[in-house]
mmCIF file of C-alpha atoms in Angstrom:
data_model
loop_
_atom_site.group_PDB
_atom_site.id
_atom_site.type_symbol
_atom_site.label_atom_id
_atom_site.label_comp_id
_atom_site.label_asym_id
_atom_site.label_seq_id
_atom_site.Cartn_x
_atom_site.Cartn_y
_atom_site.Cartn_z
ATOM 1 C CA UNK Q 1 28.314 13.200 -22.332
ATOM 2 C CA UNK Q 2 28.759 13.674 -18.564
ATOM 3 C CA UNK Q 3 26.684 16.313 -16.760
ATOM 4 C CA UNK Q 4 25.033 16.531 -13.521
ATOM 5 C CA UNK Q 5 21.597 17.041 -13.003
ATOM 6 C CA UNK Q 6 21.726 20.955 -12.956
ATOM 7 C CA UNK Q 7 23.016 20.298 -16.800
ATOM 8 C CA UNK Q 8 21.165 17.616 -18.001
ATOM 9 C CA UNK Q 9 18.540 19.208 -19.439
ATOM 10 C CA UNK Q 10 20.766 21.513 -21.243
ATOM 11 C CA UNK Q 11 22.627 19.053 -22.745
ATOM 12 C CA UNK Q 12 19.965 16.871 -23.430
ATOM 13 C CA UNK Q 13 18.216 19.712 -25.619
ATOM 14 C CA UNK Q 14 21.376 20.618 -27.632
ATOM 15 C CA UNK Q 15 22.272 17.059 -28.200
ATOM 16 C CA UNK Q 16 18.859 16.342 -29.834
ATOM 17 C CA UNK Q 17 19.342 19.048 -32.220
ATOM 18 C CA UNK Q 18 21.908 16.322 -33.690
ATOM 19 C CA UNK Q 19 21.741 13.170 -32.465
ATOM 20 C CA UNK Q 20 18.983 10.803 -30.975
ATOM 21 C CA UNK Q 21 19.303 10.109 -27.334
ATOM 22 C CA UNK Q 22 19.044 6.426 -26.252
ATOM 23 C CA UNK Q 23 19.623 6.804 -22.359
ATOM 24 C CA UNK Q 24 20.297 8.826 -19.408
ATOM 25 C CA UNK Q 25 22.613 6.359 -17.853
ATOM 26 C CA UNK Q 26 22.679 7.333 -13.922
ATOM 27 C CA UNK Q 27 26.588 7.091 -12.432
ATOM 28 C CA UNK Q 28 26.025 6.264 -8.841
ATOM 29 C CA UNK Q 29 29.424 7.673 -7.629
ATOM 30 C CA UNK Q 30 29.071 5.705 -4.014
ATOM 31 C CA UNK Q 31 29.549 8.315 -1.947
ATOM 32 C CA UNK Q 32 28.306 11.964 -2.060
ATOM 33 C CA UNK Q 33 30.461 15.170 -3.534
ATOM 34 C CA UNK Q 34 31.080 17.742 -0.724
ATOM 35 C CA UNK Q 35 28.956 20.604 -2.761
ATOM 36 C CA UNK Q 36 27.976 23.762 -1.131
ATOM 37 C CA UNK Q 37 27.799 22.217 2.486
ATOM 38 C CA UNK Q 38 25.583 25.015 3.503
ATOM 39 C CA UNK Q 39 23.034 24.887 0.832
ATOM 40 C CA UNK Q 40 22.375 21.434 -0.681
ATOM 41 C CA UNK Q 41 22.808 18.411 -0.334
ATOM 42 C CA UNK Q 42 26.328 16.079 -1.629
ATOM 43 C CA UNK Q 43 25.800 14.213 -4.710
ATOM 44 C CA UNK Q 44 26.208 10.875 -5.427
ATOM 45 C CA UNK Q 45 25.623 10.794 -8.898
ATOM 46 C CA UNK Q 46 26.199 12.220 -12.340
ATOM 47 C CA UNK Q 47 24.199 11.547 -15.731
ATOM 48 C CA UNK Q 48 25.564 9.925 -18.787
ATOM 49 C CA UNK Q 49 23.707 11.083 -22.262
ATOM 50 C CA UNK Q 50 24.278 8.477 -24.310
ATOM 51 C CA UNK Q 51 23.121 9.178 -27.904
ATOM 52 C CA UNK Q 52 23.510 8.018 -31.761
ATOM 53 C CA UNK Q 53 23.016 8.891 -35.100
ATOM 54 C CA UNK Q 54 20.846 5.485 -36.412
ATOM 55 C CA UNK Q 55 21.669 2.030 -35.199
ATOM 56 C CA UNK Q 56 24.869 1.724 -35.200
ATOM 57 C CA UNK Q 57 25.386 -1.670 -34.255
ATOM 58 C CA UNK Q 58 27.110 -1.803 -30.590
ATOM 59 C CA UNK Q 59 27.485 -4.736 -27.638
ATOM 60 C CA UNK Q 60 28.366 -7.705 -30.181
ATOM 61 C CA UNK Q 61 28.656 -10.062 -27.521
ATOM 62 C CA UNK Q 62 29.005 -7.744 -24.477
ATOM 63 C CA UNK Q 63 26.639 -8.218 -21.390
ATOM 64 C CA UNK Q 64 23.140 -5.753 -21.147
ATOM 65 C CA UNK Q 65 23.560 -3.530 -18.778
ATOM 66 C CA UNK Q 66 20.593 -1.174 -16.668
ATOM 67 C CA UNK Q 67 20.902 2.429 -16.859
ATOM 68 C CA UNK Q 68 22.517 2.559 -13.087
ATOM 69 C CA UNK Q 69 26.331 1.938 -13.167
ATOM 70 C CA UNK Q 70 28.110 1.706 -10.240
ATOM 71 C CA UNK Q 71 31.778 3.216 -10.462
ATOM 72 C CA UNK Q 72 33.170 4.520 -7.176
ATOM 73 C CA UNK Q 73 34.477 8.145 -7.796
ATOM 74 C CA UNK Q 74 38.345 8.616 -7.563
ATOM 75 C CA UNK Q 75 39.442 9.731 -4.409
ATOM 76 C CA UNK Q 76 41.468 13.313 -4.184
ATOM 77 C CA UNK Q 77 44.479 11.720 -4.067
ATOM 78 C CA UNK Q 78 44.078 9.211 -7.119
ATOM 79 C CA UNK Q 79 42.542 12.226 -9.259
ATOM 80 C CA UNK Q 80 44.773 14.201 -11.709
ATOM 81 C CA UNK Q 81 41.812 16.775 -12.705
ATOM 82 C CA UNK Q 82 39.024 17.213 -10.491
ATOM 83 C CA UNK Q 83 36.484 15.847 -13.038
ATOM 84 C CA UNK Q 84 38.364 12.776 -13.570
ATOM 85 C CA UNK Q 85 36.376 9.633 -14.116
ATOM 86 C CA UNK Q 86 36.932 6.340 -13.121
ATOM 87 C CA UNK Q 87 39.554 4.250 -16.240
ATOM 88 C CA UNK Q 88 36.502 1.502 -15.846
ATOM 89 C CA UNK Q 89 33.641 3.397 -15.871
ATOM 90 C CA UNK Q 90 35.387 4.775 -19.300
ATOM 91 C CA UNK Q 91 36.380 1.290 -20.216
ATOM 92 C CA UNK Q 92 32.837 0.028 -20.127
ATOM 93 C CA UNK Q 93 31.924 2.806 -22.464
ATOM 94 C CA UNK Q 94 34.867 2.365 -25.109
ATOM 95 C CA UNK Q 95 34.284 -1.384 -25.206
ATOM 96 C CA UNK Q 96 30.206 -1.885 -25.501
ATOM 97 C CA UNK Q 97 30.610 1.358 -28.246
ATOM 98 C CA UNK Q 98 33.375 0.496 -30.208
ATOM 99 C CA UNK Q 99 36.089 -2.169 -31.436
ATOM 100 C CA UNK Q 100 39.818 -2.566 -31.233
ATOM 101 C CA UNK Q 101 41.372 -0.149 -33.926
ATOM 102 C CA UNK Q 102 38.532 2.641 -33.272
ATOM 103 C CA UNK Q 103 39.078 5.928 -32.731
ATOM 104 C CA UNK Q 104 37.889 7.557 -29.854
ATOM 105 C CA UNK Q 105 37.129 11.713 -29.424
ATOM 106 C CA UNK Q 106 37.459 13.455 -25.750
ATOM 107 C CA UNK Q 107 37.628 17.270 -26.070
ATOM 108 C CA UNK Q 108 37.892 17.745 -22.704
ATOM 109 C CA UNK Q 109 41.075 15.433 -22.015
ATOM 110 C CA UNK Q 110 41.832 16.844 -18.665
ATOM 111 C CA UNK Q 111 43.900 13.850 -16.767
ATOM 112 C CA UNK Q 112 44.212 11.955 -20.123
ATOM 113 C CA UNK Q 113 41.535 8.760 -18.403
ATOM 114 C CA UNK Q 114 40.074 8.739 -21.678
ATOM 115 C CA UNK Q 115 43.383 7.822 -23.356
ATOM 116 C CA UNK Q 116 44.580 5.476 -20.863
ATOM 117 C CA UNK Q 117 41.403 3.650 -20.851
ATOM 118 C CA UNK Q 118 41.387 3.602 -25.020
ATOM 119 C CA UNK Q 119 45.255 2.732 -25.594
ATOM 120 C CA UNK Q 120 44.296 -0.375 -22.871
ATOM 121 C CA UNK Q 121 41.615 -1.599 -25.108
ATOM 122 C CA UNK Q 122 43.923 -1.218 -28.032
ATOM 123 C CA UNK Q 123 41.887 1.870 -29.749
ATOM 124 C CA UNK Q 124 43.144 5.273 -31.845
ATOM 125 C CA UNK Q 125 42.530 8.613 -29.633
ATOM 126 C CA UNK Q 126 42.586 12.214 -30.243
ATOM 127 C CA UNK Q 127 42.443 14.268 -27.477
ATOM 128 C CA UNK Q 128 41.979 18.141 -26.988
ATOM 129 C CA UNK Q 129 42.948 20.190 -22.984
ATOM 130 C CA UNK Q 130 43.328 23.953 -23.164
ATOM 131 C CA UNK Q 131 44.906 23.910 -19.632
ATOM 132 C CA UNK Q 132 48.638 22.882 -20.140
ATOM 133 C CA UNK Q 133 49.478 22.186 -16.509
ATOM 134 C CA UNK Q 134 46.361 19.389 -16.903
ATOM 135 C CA UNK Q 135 47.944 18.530 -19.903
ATOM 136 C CA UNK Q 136 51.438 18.136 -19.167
ATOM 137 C CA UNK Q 137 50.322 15.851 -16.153
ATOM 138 C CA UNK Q 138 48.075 13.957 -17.703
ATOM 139 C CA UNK Q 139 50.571 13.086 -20.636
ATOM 140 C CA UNK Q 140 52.834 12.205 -18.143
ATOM 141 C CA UNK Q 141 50.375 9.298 -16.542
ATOM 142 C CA UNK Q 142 48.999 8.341 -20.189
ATOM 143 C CA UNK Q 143 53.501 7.817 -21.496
ATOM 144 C CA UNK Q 144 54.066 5.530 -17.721
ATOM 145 C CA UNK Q 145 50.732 3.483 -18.893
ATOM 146 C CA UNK Q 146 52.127 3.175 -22.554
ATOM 147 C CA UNK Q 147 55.420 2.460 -21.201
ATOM 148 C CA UNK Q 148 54.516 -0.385 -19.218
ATOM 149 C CA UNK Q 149 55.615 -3.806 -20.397
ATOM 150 C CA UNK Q 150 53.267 -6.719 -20.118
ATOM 151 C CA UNK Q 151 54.712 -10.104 -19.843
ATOM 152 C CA UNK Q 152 52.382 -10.843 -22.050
ATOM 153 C CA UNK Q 153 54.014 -8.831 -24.910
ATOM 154 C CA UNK Q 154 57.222 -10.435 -24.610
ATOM 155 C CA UNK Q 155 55.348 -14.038 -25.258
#
């Protein structure tokens, strides 16, 4: 779950009525969000809440990480949805959590990252955007990535 820190607590609570949280994983973004320029200060970060149910096993093989990722932020012009996060910042996530054939949940699919980032690491997806403009654009970027031929696949 991403949230900023105006959220976090929020979140936190409601996810603990479910689930056990492991970390707050800090994003540092690498350079600060405009924000309200006349009343606070930009942010360079966002929290990750990641949480389980048990111990699931996870990182079979995959490197440790600390709770500090760094993932620069997409720039305006790369970004579909203005809450778009980096494919491998998402990436990371997908692999240390889960294994090829998976499936993966994003209710809030917005630019479709979330998809492109699963169908690369060769996992299932599902998908939910109420906003059909953010759908029909993100669809459009997540059929050119599945379209792509690697010359690998013609080995």
């Amino acid at each position: 779950m991403f949230c900023g820190s105006d959220k976090v607590d929020f979140f936190k609570a409601e996810i603990e009525k479910y689930f056990t949280v492991k970390n707050i994983i800090v994003w540092d973004k690498g350079a600060p969000t405009m924000g309200d320029l006349g009343a606070q200060y930009g942010k360079n970060y966002e929290f990750i809440i990641y949480a389980n149910k048990g111990r699931a096993p996870f990182m079979d093989g995959m490197p440790r990480y600390g709770d500090i990722w760094k993932f620069n932020r997409l720039s305006e012009k790369e970004r579909i949805h203005q809450n778009q996060k980096p494919t491998d910042l998402l990436s990371r996530i997908i692999r240390q959590h889960t294994r090829e054939g998976d499936l993966i949940l994003d209710p809030f699919g917005g630019s479709c990252a979330t998809a492109v980032a699963a169908y690369r690491l060769q996992r299932d997806y599902i998908l939910f955007e109420i906003d059909p403009d953010e759908y029909a654009t993100g669809t459009q970027w997540l059929d050119t990535v599945r379209s792509q031929i690697s010359i690998f696949d013609l080995i």
